[in-house]
mmCIF file of C-alpha atoms and ligand atoms in Angstrom:
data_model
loop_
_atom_site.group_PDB
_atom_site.id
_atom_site.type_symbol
_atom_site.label_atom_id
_atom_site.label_comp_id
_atom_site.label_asym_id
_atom_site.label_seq_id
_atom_site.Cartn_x
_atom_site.Cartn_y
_atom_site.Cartn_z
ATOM 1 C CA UNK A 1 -5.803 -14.010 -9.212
ATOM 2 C CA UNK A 2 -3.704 -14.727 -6.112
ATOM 3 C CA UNK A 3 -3.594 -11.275 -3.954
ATOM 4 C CA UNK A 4 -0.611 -11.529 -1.112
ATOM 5 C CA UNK A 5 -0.386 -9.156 1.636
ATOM 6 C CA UNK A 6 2.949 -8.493 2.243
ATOM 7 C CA UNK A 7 2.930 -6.048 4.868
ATOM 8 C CA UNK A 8 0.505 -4.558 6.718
ATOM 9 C CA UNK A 9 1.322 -1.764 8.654
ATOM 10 C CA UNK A 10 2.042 1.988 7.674
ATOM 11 C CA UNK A 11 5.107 3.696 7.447
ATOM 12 C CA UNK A 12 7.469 2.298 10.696
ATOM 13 C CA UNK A 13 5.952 -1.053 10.761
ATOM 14 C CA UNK A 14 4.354 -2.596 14.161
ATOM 15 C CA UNK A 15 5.579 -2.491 16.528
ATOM 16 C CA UNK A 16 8.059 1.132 15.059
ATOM 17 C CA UNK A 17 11.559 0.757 16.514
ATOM 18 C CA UNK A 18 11.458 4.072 19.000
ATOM 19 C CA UNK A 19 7.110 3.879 19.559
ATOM 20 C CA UNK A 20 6.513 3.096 23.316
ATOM 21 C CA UNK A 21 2.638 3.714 22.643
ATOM 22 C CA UNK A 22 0.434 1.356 24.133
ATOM 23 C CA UNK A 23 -0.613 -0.690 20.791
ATOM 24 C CA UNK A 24 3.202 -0.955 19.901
ATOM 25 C CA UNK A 25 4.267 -1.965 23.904
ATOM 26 C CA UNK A 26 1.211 -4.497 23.066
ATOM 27 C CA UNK A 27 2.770 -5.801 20.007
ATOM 28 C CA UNK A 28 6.485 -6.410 22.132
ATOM 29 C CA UNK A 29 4.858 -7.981 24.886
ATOM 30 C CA UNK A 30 4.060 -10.794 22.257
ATOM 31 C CA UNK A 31 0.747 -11.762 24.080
ATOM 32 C CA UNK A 32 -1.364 -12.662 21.354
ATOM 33 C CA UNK A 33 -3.581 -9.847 21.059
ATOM 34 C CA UNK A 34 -1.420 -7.870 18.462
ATOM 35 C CA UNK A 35 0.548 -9.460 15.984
ATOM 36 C CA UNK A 36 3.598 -7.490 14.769
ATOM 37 C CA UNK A 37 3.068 -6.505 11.183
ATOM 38 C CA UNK A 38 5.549 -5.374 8.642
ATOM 39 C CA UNK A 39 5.224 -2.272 6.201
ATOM 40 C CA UNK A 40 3.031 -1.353 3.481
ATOM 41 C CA UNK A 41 2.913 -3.288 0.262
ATOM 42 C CA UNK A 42 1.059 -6.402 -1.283
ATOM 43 C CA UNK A 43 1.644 -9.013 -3.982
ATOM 44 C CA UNK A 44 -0.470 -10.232 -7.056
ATOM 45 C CA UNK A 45 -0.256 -12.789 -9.756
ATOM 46 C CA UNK A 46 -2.815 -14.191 -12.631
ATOM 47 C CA UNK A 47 -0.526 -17.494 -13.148
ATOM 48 C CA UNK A 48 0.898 -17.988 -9.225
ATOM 49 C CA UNK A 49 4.814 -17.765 -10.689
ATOM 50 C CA UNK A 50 5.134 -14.402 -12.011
ATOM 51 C CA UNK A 51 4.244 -11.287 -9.650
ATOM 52 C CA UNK A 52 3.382 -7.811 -9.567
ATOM 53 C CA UNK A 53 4.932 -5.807 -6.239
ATOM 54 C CA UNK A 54 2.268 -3.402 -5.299
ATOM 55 C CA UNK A 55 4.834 -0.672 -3.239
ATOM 56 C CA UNK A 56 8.544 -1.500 -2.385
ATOM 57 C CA UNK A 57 8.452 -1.219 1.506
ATOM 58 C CA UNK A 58 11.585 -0.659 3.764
ATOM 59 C CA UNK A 59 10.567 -4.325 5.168
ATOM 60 C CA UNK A 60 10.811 -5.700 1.213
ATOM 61 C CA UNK A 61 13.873 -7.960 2.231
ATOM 62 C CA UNK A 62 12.170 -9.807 5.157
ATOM 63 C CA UNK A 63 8.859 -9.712 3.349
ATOM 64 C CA UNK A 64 10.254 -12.029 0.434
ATOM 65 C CA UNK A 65 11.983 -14.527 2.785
ATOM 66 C CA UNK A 66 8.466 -14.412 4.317
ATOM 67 C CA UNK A 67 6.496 -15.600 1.402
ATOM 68 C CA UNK A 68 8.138 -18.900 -0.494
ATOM 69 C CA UNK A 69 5.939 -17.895 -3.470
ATOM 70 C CA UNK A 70 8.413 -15.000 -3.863
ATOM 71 C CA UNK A 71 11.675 -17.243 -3.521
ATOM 72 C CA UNK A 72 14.222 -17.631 -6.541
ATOM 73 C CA UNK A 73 13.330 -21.123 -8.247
ATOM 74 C CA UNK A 74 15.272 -21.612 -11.130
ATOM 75 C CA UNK A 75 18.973 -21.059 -12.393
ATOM 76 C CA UNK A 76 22.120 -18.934 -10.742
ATOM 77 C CA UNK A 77 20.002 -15.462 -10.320
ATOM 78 C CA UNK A 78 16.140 -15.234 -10.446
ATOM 79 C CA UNK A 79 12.774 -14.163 -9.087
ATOM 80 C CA UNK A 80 9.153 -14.100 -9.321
ATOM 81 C CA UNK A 81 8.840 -10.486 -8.954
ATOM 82 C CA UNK A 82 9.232 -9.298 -12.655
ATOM 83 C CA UNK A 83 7.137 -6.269 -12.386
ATOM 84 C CA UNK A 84 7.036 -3.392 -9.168
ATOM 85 C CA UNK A 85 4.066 -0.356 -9.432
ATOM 86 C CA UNK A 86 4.082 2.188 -6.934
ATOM 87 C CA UNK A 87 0.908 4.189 -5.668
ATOM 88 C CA UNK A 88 3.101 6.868 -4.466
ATOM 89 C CA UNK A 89 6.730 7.867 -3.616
ATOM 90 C CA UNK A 90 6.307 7.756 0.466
ATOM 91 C CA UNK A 91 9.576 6.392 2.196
ATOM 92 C CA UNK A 92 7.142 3.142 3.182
ATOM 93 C CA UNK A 93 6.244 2.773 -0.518
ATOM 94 C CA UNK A 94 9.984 3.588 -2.177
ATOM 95 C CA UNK A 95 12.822 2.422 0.333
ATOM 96 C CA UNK A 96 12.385 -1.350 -1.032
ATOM 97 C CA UNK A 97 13.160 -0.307 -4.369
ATOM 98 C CA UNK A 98 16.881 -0.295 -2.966
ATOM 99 C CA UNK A 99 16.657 -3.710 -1.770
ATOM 100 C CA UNK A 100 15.609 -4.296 -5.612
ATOM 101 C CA UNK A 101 19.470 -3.833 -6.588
ATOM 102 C CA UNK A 102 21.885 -6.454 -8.011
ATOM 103 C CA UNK A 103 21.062 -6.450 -11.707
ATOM 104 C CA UNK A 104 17.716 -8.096 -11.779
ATOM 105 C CA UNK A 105 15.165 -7.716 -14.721
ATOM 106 C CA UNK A 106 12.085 -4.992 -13.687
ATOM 107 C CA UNK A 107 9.558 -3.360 -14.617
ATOM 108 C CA UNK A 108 8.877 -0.157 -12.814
ATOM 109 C CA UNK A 109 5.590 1.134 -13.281
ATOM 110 C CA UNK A 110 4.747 4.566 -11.524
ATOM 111 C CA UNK A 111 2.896 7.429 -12.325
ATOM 112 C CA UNK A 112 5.242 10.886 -13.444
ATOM 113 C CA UNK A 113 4.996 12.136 -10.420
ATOM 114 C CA UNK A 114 6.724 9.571 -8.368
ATOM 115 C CA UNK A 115 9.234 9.147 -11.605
ATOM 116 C CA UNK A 116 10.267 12.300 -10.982
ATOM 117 C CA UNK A 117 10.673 11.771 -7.469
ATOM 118 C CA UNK A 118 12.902 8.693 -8.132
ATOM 119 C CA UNK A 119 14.766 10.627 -11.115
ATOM 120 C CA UNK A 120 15.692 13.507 -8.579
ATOM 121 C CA UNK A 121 17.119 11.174 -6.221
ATOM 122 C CA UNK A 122 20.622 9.587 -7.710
ATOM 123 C CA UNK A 123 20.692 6.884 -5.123
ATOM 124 C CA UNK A 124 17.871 5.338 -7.186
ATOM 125 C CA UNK A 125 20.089 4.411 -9.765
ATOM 126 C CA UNK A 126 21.054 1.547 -8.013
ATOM 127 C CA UNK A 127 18.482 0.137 -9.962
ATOM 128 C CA UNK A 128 20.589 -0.355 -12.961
ATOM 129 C CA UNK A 129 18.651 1.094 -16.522
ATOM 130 C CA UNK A 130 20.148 -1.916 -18.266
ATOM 131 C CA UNK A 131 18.313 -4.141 -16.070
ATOM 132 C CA UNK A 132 15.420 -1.750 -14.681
ATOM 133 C CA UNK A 133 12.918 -0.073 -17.262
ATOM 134 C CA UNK A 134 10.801 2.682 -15.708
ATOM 135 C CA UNK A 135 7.297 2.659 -17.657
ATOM 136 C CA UNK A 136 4.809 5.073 -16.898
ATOM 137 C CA UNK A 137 1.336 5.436 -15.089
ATOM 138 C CA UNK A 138 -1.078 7.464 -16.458
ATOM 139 C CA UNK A 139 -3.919 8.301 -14.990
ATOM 140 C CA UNK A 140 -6.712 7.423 -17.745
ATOM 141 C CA UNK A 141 -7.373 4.426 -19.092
ATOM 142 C CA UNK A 142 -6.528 0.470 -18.492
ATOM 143 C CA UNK A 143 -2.860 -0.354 -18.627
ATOM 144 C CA UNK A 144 -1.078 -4.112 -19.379
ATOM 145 C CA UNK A 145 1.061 -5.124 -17.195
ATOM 146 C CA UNK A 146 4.538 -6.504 -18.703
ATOM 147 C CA UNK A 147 7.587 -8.212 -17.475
ATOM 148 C CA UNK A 148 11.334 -6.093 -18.483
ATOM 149 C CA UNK A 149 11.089 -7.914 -22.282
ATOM 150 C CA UNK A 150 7.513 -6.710 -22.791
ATOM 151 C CA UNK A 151 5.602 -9.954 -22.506
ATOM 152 C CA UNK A 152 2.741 -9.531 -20.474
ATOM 153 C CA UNK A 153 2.041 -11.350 -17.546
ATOM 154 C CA UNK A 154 -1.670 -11.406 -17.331
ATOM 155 C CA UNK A 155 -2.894 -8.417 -15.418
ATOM 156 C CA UNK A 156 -3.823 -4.947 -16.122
ATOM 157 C CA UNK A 157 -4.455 -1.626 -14.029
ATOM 158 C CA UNK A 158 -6.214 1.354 -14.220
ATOM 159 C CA UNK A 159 -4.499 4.130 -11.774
ATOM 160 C CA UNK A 160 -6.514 7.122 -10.968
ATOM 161 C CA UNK A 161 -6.016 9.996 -8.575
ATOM 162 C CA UNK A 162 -7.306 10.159 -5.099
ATOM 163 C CA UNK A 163 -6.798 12.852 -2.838
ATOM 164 C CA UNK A 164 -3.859 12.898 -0.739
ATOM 165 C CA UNK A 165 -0.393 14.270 -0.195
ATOM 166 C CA UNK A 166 3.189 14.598 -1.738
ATOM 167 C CA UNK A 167 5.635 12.255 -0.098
ATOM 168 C CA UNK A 168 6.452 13.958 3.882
ATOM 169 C CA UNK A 169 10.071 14.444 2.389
ATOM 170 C CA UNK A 170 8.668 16.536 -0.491
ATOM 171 C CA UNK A 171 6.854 18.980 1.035
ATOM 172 C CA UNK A 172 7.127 22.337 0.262
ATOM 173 C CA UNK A 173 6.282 24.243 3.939
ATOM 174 C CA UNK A 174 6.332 27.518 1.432
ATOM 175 C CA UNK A 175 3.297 26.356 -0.650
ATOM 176 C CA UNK A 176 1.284 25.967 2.544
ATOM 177 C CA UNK A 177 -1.927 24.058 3.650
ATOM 178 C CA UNK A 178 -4.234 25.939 1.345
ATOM 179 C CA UNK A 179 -1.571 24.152 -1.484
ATOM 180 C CA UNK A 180 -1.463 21.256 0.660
ATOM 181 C CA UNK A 181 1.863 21.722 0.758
ATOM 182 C CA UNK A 182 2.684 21.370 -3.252
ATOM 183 C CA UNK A 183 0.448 18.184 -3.862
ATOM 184 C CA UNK A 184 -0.135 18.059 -7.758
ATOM 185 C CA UNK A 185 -2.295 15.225 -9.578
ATOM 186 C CA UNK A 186 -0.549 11.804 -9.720
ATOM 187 C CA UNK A 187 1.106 12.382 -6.409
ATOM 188 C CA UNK A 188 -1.163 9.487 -4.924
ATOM 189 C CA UNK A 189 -3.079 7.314 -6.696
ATOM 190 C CA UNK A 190 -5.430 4.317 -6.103
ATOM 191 C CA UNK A 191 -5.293 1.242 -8.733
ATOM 192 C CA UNK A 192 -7.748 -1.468 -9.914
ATOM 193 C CA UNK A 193 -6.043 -4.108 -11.040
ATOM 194 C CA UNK A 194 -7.971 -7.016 -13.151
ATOM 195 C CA UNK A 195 -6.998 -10.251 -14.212
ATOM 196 C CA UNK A 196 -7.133 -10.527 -17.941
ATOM 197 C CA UNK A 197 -8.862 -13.331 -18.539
ATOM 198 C CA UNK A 198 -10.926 -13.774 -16.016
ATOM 199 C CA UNK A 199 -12.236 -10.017 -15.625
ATOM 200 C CA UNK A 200 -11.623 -10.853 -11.594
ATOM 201 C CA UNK A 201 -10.397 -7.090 -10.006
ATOM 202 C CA UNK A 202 -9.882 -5.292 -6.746
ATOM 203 C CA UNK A 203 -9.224 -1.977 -5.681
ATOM 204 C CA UNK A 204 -5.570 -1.459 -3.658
ATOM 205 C CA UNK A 205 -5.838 2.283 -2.287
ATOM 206 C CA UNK A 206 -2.883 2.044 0.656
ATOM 207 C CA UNK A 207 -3.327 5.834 1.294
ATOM 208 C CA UNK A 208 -6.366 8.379 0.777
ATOM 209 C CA UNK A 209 -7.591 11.464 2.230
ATOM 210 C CA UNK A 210 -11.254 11.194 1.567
ATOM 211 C CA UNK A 211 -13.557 9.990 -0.852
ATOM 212 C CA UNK A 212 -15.201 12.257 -3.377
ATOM 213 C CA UNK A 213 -17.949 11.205 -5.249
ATOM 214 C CA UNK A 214 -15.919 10.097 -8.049
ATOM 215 C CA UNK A 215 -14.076 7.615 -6.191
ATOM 216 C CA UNK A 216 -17.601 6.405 -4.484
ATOM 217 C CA UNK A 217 -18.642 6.014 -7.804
ATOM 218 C CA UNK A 218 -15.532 3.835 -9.310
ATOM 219 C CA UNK A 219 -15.606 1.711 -5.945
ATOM 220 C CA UNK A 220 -19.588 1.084 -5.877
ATOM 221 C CA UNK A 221 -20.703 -2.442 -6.029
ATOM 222 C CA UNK A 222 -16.530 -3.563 -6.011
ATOM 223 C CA UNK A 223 -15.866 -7.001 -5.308
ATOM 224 C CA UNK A 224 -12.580 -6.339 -3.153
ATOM 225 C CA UNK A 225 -11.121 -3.404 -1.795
ATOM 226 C CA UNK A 226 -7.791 -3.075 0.197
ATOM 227 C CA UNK A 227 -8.058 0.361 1.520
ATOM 228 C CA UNK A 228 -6.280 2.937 3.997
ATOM 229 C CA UNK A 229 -6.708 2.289 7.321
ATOM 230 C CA UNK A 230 -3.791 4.117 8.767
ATOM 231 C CA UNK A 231 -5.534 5.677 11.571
ATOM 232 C CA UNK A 232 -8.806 4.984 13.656
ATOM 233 C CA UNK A 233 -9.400 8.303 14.837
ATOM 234 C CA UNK A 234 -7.813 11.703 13.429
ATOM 235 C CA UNK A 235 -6.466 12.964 16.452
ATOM 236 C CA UNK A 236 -4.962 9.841 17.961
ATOM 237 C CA UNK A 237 -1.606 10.600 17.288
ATOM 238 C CA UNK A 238 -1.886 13.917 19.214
ATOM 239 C CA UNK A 239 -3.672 13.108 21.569
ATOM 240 C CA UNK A 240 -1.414 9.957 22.129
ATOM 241 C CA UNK A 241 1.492 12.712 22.677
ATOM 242 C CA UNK A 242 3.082 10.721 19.043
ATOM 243 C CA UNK A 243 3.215 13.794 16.370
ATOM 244 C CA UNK A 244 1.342 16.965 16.177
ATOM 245 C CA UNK A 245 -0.061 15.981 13.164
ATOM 246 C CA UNK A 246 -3.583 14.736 12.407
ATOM 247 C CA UNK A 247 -4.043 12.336 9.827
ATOM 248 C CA UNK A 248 -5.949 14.707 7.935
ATOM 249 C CA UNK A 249 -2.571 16.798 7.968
ATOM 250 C CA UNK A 250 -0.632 13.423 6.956
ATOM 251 C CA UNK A 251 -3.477 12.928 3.907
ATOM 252 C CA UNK A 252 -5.621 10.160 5.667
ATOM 253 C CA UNK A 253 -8.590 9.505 6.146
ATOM 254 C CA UNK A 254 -9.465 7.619 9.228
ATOM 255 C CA UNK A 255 -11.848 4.703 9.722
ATOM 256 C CA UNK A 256 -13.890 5.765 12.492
ATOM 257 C CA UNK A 257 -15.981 9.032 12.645
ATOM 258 C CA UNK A 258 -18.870 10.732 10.759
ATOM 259 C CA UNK A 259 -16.802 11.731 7.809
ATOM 260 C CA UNK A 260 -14.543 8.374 8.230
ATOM 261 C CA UNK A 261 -14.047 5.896 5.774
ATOM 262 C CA UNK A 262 -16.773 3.390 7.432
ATOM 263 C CA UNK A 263 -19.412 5.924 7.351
ATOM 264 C CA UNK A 264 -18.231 7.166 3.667
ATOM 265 C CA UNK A 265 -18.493 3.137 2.642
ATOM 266 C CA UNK A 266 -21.904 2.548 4.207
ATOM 267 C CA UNK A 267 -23.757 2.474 1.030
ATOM 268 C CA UNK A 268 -20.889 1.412 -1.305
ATOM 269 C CA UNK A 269 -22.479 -2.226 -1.420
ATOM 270 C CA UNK A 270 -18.645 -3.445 -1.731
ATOM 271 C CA UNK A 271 -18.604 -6.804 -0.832
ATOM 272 C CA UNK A 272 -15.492 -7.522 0.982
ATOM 273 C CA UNK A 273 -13.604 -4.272 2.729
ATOM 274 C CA UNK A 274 -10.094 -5.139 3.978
ATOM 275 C CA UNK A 275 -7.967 -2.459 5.945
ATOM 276 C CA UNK A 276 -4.302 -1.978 5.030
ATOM 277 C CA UNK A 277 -1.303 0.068 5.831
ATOM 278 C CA UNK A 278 -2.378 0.233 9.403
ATOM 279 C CA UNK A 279 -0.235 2.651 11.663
ATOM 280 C CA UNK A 280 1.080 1.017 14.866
ATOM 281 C CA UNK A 281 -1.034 3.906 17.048
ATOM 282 C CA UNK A 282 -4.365 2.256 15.813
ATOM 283 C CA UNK A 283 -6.140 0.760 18.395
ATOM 284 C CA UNK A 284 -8.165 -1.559 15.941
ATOM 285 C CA UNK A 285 -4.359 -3.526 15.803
ATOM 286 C CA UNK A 286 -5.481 -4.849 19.256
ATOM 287 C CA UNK A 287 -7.518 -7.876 18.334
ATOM 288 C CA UNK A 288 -9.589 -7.618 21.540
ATOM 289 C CA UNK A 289 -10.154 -3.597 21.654
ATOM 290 C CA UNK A 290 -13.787 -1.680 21.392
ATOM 291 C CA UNK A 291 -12.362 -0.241 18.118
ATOM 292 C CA UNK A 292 -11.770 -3.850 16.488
ATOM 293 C CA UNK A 293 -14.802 -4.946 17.658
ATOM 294 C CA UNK A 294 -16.513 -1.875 16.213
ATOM 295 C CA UNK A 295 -14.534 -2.384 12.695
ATOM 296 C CA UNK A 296 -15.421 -5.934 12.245
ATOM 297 C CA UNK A 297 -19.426 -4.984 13.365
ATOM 298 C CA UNK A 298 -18.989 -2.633 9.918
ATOM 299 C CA UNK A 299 -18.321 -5.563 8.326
ATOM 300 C CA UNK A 300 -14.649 -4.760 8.014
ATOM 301 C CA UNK A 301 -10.955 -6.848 8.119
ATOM 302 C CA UNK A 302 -7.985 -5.792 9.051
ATOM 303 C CA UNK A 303 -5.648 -6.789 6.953
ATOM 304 C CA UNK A 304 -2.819 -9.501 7.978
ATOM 305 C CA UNK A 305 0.904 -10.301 7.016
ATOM 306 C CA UNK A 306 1.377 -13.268 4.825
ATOM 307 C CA UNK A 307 -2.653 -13.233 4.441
ATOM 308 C CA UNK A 308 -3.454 -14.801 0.925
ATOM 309 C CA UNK A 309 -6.798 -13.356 -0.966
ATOM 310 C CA UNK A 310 -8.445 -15.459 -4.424
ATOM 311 C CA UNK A 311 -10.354 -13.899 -6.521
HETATM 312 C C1 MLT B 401 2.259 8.217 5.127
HETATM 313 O O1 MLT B 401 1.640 7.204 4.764
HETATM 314 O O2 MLT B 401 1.664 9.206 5.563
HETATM 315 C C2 MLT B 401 3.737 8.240 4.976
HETATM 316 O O3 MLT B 401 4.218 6.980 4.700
HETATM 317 C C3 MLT B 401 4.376 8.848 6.163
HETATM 318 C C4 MLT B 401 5.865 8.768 6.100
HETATM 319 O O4 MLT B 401 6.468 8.916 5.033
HETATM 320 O O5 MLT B 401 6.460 8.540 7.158
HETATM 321 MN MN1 MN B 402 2.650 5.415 4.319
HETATM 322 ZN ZN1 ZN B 403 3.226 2.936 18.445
#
């Protein structure tokens, strides 16, 4: 299986148009030591000519001119994307979906949640029903993969919950923190996805507040995991005068820290960890920083645009 970052970054991208933080004034000054990175999704395919868009991100447009493996090869209209699942219905995860117009074959695979999300929003109906079929998600069990016609395109995934949050722009202040502001089950979910044949799988879990011992359990011994990396500390975005919000409010976890995600993978025995969806106030961007350094002693990546993984 061929595994395609195709961005990077979180939500706004790195450098984000109005950030004048230090990583992001890094990233402008174009001096090597942080390479711009676009927003959150990634690519997969069992064959190498038909693939699977893991998240539609804002940046989907640039991201596909990006990566020739995504170009149009073959008569007046066509692509290599035939199928698009979603982990969650965040503006960094969704906005593509747009960019997904003109009458083009799909499969959208999401769980209920995020359906409804799309359903409630009429501007999603750009993605014409005639052309777009909207399959669900659900969060048990090993699903196949297919193209718009049904044929199947050689991978499957299982999607399971993780904790997290509702989508910032469906938040219901009323419900409160205790209700974590409305979050219900499916709202965020991580995904293994295997090839068929080969049994070859990963783990792609772009957003997660913390790992309970179920999810240590599913992700013990895993070959591959692509995994939240949003923040390096919980408070940097405060304390960086960027939001008010830690990224415990924002439903992340953060790498660094006893109850981080480096300390909750110690004894995970997964053998390759890859950070992704990595917000533009994380220091570990900044390739020569005490918190890279500190990442990669963990025995952790971070992850890169246009960075191909085989498994
Ligand atoms: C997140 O990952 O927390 C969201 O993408 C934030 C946002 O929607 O801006
Ligand atoms: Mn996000
Ligand atoms: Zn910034």
């Amino acid at each position: 299986m061929k595994i395609l970052v195709l961005g990077s970054a979180a939500g706004g991208g790195f450098p984000q148009w109005n950030c004048n933080c230090p990583v992001c004034r890094a990233a402008r000054a174009n001096d090597g030591g942080a390479r711009a990175r676009t927003q959150s999704s990634i690519a997969a395919s069992a064959d190498g000519e038909r693939w699977v868009l893991f998240n539609a991100s804002p940046d989907l447009r640039q991201q596909i001119n990006d990566n020739p493996a995504l170009h149009p090869r073959q008569g007046a209209r066509h692509s290599p994307i035939s199928t698009v699942v979603l982990t969650n219905a965040d503006v960094d995860h969704v906005a593509g979906l747009l960019t997904l117009r003109e009458s083009q074959p799909l499969a959208l695979y999401a769980n209920e949640r995020v359906h409804g999300a799309l359903g409630a929003n009429p501007i999603f109906g750009v993605l014409n029903p005639d052309f777009v079929t909207r399959r669900p998600l659900p969060l048990a069990g090993e699903v196949e993969l297919r193209d718009r016609d049904g044929a199947g395109i050689g991978l499957s995934v299982e999607a399971f919950t993780v904790p997290g949050k509702i989508a910032l722009y469906l938040e219901d202040e009323s419900a409160g923190a205790d209700a974590n502001f409305g979050t219900a089950e499916g709202d965020t979910i991580g995904l293994c996805v295997r090839q068929q044949d080969s049994g070859a799988a990963f783990f792609y879990i772009p957003g997660c507040a913390g790992l309970t011992p179920q999810l240590e359990a599913r992700l013990k011994g895993a070959r591959l995991v692509l995994f939240d990396g949003t923040l390096y500390e919980d408070e940097e975005m405060v304390s960086g005068g960027l939001s008010h919000k830690t990224g415990h409010r924002m439903g992340h976890i953060s790498m660094s820290g006893p109850k981080g995600t480096m300390a909750a993978f110690a004894d995970l025995d997964v053998q390759r960890r890859v950070f992704i969806h990595i917000n533009n106030s994380n220091p570990a961007l900044l390739e020569h920083s005490r918190e890279r350094a500190e990442i990669e002693r963990g025995g952790w990546e971070i992850a890169m645009d246009g960075q191909e993984i085989e498994i």
